[in-house]
PDB file of C-alpha atoms in Angstrom:
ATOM      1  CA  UNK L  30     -16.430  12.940  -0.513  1.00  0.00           C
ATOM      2  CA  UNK L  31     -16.630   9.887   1.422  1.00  0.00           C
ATOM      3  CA  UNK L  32     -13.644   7.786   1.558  1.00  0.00           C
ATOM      4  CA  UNK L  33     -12.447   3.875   1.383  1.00  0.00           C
ATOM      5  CA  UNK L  34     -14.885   1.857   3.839  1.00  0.00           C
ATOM      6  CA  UNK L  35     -13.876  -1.283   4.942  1.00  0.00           C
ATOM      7  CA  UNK L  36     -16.491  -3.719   6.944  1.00  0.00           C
ATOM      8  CA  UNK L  37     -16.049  -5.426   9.085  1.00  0.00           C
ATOM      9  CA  UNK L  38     -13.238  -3.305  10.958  1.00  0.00           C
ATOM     10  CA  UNK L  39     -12.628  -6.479  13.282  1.00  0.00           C
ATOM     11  CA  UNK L  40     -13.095 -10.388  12.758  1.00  0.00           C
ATOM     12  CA  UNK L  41     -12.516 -12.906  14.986  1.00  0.00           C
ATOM     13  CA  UNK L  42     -12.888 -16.401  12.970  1.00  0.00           C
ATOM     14  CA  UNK L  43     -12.087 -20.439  14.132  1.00  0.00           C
ATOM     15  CA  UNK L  44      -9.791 -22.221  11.741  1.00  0.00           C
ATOM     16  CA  UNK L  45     -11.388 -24.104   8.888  1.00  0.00           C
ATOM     17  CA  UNK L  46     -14.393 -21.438   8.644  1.00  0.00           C
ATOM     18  CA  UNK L  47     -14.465 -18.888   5.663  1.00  0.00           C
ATOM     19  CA  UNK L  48     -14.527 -15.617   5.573  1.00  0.00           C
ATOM     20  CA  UNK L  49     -15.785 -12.388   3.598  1.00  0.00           C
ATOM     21  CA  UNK L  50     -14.699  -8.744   3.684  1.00  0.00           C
ATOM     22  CA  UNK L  51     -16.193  -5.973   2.211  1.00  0.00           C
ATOM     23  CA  UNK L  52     -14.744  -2.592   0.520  1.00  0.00           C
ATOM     24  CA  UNK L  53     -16.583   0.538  -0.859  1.00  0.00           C
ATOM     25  CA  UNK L  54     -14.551   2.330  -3.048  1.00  0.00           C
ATOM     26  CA  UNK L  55     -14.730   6.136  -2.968  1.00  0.00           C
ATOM     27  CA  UNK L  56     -17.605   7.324  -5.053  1.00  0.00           C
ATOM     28  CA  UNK L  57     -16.745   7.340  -9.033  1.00  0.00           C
ATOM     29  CA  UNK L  58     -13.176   4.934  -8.462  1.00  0.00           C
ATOM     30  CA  UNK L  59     -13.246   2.052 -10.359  1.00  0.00           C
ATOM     31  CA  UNK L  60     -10.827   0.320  -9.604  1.00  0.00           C
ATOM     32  CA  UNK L  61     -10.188  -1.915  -6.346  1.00  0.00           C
ATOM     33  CA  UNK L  62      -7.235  -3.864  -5.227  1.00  0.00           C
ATOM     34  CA  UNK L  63      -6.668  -6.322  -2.000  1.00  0.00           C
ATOM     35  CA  UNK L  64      -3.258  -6.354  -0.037  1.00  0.00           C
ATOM     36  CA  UNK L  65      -2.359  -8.213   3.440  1.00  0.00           C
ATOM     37  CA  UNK L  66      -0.553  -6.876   6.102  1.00  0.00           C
ATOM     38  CA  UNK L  67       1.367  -9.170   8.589  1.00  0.00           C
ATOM     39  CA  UNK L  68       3.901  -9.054  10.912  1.00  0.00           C
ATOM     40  CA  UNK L  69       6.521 -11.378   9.373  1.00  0.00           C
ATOM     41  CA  UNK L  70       5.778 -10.886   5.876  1.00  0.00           C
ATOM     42  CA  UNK L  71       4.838  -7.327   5.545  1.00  0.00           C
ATOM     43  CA  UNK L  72       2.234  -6.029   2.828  1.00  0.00           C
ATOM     44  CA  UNK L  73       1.690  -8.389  -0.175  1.00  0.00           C
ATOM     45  CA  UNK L  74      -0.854  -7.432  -3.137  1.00  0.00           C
ATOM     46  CA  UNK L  75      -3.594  -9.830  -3.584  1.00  0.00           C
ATOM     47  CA  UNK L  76      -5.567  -9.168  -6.204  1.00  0.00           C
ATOM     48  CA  UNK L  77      -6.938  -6.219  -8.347  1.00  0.00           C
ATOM     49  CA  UNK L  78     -10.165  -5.766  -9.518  1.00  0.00           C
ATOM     50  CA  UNK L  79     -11.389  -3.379 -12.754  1.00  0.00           C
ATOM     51  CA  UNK L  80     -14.584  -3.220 -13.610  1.00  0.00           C
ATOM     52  CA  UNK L  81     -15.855  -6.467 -12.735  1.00  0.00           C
ATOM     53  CA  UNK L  82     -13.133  -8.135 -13.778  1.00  0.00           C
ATOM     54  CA  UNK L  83      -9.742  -9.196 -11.987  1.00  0.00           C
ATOM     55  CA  UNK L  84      -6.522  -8.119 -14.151  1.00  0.00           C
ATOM     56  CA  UNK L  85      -4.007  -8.706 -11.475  1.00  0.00           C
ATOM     57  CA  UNK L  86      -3.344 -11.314  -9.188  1.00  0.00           C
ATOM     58  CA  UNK L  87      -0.627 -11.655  -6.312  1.00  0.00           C
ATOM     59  CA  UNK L  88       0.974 -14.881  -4.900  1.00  0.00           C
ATOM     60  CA  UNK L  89      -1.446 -16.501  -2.931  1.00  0.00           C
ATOM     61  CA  UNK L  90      -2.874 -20.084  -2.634  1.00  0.00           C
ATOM     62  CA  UNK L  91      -6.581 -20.692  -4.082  1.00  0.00           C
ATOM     63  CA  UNK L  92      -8.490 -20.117  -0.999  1.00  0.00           C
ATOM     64  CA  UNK L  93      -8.030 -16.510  -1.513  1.00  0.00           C
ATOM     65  CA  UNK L  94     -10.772 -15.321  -3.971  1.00  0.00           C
ATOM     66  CA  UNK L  95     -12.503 -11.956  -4.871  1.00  0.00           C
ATOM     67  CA  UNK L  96     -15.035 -10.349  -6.806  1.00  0.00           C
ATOM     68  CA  UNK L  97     -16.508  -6.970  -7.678  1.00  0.00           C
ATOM     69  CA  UNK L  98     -20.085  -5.870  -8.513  1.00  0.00           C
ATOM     70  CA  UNK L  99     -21.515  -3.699 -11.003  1.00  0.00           C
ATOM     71  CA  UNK L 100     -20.989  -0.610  -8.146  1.00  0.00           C
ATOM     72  CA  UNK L 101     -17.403  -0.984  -7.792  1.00  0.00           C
ATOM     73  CA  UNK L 102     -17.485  -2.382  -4.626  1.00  0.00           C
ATOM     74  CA  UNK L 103     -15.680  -5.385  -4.042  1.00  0.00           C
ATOM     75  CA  UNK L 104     -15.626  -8.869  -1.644  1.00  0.00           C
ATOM     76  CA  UNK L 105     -12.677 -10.977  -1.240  1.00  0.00           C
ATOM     77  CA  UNK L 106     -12.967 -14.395   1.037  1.00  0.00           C
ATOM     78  CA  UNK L 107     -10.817 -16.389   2.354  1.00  0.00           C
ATOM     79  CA  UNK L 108     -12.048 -20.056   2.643  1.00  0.00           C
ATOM     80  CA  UNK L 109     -10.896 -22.530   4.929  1.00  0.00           C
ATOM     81  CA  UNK L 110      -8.818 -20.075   7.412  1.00  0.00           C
ATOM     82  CA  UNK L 111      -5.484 -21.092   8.679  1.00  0.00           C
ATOM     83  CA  UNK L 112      -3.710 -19.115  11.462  1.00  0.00           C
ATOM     84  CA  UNK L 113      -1.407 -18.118   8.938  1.00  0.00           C
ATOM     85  CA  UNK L 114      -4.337 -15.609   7.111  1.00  0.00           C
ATOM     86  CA  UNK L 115      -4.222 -13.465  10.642  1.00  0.00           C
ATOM     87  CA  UNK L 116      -3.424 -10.240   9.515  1.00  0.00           C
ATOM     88  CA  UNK L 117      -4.406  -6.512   8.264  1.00  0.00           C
ATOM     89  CA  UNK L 118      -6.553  -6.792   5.150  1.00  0.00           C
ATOM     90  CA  UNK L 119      -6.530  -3.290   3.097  1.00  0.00           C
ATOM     91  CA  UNK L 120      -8.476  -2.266   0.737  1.00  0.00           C
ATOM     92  CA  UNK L 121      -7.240   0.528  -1.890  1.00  0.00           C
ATOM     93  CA  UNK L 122      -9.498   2.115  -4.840  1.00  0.00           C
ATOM     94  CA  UNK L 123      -8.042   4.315  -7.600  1.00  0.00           C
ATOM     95  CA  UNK L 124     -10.266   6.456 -10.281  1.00  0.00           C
ATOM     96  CA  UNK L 125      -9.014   3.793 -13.279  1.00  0.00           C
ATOM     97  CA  UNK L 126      -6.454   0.860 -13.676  1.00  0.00           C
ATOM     98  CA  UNK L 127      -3.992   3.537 -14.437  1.00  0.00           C
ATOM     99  CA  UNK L 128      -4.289   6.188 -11.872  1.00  0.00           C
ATOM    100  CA  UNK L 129      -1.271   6.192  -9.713  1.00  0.00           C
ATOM    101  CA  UNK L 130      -3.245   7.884  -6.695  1.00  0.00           C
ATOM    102  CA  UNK L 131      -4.328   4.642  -4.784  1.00  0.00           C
ATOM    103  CA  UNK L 132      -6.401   5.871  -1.779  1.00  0.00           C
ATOM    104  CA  UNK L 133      -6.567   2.820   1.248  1.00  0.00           C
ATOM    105  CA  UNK L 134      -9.284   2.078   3.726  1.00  0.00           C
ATOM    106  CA  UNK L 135      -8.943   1.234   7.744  1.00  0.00           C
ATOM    107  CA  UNK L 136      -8.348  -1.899   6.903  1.00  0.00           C
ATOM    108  CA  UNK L 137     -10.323  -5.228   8.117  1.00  0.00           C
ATOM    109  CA  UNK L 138      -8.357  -6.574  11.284  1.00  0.00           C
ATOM    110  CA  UNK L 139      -8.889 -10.937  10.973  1.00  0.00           C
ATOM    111  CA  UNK L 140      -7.531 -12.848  13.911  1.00  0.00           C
ATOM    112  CA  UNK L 141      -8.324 -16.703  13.191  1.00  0.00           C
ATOM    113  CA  UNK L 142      -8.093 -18.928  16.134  1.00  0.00           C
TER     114      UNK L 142
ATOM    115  CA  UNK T  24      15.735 -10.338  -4.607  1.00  0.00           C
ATOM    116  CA  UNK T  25      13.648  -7.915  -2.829  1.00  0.00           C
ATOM    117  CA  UNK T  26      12.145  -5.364  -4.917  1.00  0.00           C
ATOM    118  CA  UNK T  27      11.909  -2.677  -2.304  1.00  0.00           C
ATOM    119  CA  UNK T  28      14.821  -2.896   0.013  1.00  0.00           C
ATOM    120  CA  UNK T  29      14.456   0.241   3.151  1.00  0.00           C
ATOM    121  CA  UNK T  30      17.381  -0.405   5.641  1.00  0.00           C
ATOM    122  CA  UNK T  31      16.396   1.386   8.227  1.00  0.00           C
ATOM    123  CA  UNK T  32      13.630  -0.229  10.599  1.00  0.00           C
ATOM    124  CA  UNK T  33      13.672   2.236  12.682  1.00  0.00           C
ATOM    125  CA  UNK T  34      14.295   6.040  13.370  1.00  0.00           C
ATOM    126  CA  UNK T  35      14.472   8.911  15.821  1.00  0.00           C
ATOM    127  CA  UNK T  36      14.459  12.240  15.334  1.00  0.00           C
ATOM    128  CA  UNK T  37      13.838  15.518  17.112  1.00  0.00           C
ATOM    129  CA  UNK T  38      11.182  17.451  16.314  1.00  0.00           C
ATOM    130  CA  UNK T  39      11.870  20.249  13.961  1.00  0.00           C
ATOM    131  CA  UNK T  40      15.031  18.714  12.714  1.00  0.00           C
ATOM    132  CA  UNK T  41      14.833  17.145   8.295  1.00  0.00           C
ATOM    133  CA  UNK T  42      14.456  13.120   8.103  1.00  0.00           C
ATOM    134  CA  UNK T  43      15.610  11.505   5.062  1.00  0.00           C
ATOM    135  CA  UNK T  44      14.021   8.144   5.076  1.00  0.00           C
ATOM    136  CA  UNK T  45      16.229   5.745   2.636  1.00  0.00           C
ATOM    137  CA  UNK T  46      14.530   2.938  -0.461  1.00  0.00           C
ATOM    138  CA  UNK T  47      16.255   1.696  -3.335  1.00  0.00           C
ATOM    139  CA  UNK T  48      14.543  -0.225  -5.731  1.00  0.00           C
ATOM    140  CA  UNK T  49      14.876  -3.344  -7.792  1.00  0.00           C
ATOM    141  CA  UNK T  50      13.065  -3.284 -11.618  1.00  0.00           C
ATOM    142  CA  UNK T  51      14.065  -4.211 -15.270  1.00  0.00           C
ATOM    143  CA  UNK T  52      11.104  -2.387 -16.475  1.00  0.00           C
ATOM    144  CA  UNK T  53      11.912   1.130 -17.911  1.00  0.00           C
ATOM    145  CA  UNK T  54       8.171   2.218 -16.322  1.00  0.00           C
ATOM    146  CA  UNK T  55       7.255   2.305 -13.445  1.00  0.00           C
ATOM    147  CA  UNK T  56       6.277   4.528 -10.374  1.00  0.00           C
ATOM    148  CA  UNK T  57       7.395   4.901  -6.696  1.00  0.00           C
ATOM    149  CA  UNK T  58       5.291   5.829  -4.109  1.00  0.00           C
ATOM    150  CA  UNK T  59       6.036   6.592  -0.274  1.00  0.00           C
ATOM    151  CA  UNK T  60       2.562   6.153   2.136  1.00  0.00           C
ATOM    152  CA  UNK T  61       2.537   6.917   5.993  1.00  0.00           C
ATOM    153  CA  UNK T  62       0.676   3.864   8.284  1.00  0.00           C
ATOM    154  CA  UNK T  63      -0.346   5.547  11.626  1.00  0.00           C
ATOM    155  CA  UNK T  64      -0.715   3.286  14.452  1.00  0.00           C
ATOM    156  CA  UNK T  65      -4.825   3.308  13.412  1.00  0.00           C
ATOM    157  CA  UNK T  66      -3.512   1.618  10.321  1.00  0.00           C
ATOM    158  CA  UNK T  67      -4.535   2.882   7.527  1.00  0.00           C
ATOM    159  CA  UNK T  68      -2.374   3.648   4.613  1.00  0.00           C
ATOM    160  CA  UNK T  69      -2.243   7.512   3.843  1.00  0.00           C
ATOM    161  CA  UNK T  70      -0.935   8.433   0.209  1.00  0.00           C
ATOM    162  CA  UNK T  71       2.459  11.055   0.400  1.00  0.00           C
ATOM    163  CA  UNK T  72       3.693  11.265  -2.814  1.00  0.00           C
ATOM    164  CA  UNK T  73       4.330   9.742  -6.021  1.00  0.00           C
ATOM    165  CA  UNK T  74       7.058   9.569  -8.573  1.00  0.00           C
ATOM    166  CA  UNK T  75       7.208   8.379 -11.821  1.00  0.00           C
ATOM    167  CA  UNK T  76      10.177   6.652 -14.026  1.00  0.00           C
ATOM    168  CA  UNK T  77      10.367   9.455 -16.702  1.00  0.00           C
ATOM    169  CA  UNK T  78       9.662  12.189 -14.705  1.00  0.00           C
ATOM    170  CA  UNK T  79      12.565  14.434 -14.998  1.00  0.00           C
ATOM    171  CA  UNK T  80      11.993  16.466 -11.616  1.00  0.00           C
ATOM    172  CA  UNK T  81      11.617  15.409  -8.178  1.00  0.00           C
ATOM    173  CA  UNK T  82       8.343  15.127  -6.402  1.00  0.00           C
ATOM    174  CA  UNK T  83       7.470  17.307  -3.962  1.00  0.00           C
ATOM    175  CA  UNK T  84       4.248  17.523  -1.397  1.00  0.00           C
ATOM    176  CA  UNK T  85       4.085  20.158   1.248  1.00  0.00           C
ATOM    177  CA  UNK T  86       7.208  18.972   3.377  1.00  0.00           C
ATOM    178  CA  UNK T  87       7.539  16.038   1.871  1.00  0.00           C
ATOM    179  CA  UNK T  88       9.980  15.867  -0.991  1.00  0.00           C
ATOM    180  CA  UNK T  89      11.278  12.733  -2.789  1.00  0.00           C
ATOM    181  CA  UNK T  90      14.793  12.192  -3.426  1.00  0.00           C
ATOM    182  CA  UNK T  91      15.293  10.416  -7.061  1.00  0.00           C
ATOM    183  CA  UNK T  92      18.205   9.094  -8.393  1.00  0.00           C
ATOM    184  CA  UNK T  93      17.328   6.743 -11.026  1.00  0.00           C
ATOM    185  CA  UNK T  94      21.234   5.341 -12.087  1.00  0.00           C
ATOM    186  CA  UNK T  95      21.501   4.500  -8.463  1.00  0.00           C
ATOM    187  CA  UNK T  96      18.017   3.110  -7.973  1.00  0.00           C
ATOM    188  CA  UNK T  97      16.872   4.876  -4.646  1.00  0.00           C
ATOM    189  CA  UNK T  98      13.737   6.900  -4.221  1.00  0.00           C
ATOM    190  CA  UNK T  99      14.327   8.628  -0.570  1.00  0.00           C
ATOM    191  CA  UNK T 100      11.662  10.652   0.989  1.00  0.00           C
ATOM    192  CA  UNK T 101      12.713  13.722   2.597  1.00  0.00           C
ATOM    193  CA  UNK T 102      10.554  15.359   5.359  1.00  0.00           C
ATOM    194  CA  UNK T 103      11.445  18.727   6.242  1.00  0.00           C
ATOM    195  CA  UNK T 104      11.006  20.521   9.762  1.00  0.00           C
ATOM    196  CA  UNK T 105       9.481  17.116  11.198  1.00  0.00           C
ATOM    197  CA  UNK T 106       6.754  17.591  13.648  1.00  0.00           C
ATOM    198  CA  UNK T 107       5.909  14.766  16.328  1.00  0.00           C
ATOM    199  CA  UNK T 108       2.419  13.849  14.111  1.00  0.00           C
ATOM    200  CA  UNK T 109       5.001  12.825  11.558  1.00  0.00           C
ATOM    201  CA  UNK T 110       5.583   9.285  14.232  1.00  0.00           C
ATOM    202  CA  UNK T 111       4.541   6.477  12.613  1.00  0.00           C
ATOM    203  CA  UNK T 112       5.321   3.626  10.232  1.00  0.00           C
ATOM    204  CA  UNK T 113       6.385   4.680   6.085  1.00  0.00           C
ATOM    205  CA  UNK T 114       6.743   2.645   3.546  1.00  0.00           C
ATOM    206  CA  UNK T 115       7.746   3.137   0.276  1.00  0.00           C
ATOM    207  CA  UNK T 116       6.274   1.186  -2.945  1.00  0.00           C
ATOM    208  CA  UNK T 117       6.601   0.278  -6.771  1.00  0.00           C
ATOM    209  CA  UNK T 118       4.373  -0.222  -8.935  1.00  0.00           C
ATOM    210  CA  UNK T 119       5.600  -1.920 -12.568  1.00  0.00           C
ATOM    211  CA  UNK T 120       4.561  -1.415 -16.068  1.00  0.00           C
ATOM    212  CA  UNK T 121       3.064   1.632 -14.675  1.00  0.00           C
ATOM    213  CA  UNK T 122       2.079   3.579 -17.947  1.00  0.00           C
ATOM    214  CA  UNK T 123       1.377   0.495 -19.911  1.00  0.00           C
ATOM    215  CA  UNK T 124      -2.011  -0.387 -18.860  1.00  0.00           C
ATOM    216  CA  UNK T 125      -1.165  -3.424 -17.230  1.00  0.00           C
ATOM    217  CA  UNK T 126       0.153  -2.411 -13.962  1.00  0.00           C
ATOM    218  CA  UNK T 127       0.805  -5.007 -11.263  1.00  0.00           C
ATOM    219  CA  UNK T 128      -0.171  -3.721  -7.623  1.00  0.00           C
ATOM    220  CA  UNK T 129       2.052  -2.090  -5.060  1.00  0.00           C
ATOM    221  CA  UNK T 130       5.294  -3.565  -4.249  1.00  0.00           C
ATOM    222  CA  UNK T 131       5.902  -2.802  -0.647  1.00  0.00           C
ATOM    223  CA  UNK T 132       9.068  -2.169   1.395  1.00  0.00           C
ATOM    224  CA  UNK T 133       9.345  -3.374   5.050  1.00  0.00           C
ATOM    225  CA  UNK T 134       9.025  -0.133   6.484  1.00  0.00           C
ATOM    226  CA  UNK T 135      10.254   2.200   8.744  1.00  0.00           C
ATOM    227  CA  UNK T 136       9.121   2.861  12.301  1.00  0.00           C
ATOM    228  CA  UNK T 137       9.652   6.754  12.826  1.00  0.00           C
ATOM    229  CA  UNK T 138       9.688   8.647  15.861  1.00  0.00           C
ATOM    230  CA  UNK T 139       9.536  12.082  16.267  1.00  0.00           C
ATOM    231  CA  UNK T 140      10.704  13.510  19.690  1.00  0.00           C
ATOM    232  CA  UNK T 141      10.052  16.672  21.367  1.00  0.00           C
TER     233      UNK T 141
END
């Protein structure tokens, strides 16, 4: 069984652009939440994502915006980049909203210059 | 307050020898569950074990065992006979309202940096 993919792995983006990341969830999860990963504040949930629909979101400004398709798999973009949204972006999947087993990807690596 | 408070940033211990790896937790909700995950330097989060509010026994996984104690608040992981694949970063997590339905995501701790030696 295939797991979590994550694409890209590695982004290198200017400030002001936008940016999109992508997450499969492992085959028959359907459930998909968002968490960043940085250096000074550690990892911080972003959103979560049930079919189709967001139930959960963390603390974090506008800019920060997901979705997920019919297929469980799941985009989240960050518009207008600051230096600030450097960081580890993981995606996990779990089999329903409820399932404590969250399984993580690689993670997409975003450096914004 | 932090949620997830683990006090030690970093840790070493020689291979072979038990590491008890400390968290205490901050929640008014009666459910919820704990989990401990592994980071390796590749970065990705691997799932160790879980523990939930009402569960009367402590979890165990292979070597890894986790230490409840719910009147104090602390949800320790315990790895016994450590090997030097065991180096990397763990963190330990909540996760509130857990059996209701509505469950928040993960509530991370800072982490701690182990390192196994030979």
């Amino acid at each position: 069984k295939a797991g979590v993919t994550q694409t890209p792995r590695y982004l290198i983006k200017t400030r002001g652009q936008q940016v999109t990341l992508s997450c499969s969830p492992i085959s028959g999860h359907r459930s998909v939440s968002w968490y960043q990963q940085t250096p000074g504040q550690g990892l911080q949930f972003l959103f979560e994502y049930f079919s189709e629909t967001q139930r959960n979101k963390g603390n974090f400004p506008g800019r920060f915006s997901g979705r997920q398709f019919s297929n469980s798999r799941s985009e989240m973009n960050v518009s207008t980049l600051e230096l600030g949204d450097s960081a580890l972006y993981l995606c996990a999947s779990s089999r329903d909203g409820d399932s404590y087993e969250q399984y993580f990807g690689p993670g997409t690596r975003l450096t914004v210059t | 307050a932090q949620k997830i408070t683990q006090t030690q940033p970093g840790m070493f211990v020689q291979e072979k020898e038990a590491v008890t790896l400390d968290c205490t937790y901050d929640t008014s909700d009666p459910s919820y569950g704990l989990f401990w995950y592994k980071q390796p330097s590749s970065g990705e989060m691997i799932f160790l074990i879980y523990q939930g509010s009402y569960d009367q026994q402590n979890a165990t996984e292979g070597r890894y065992s986790l230490n409840f104690q719910k009147a104090r608040k602390s949800a320790n992981l315990v790895i016994s006979a450590s090997q030097l694949g065991d180096s990397a970063m763990y963190f330990c997590a909540m996760r509130e309202d857990y059996s209701g339905g509505g469950a928040d995501g993960l509530t991370f701790g800072k982490g701690t940096h182990l390192i196994i030696q030979p």
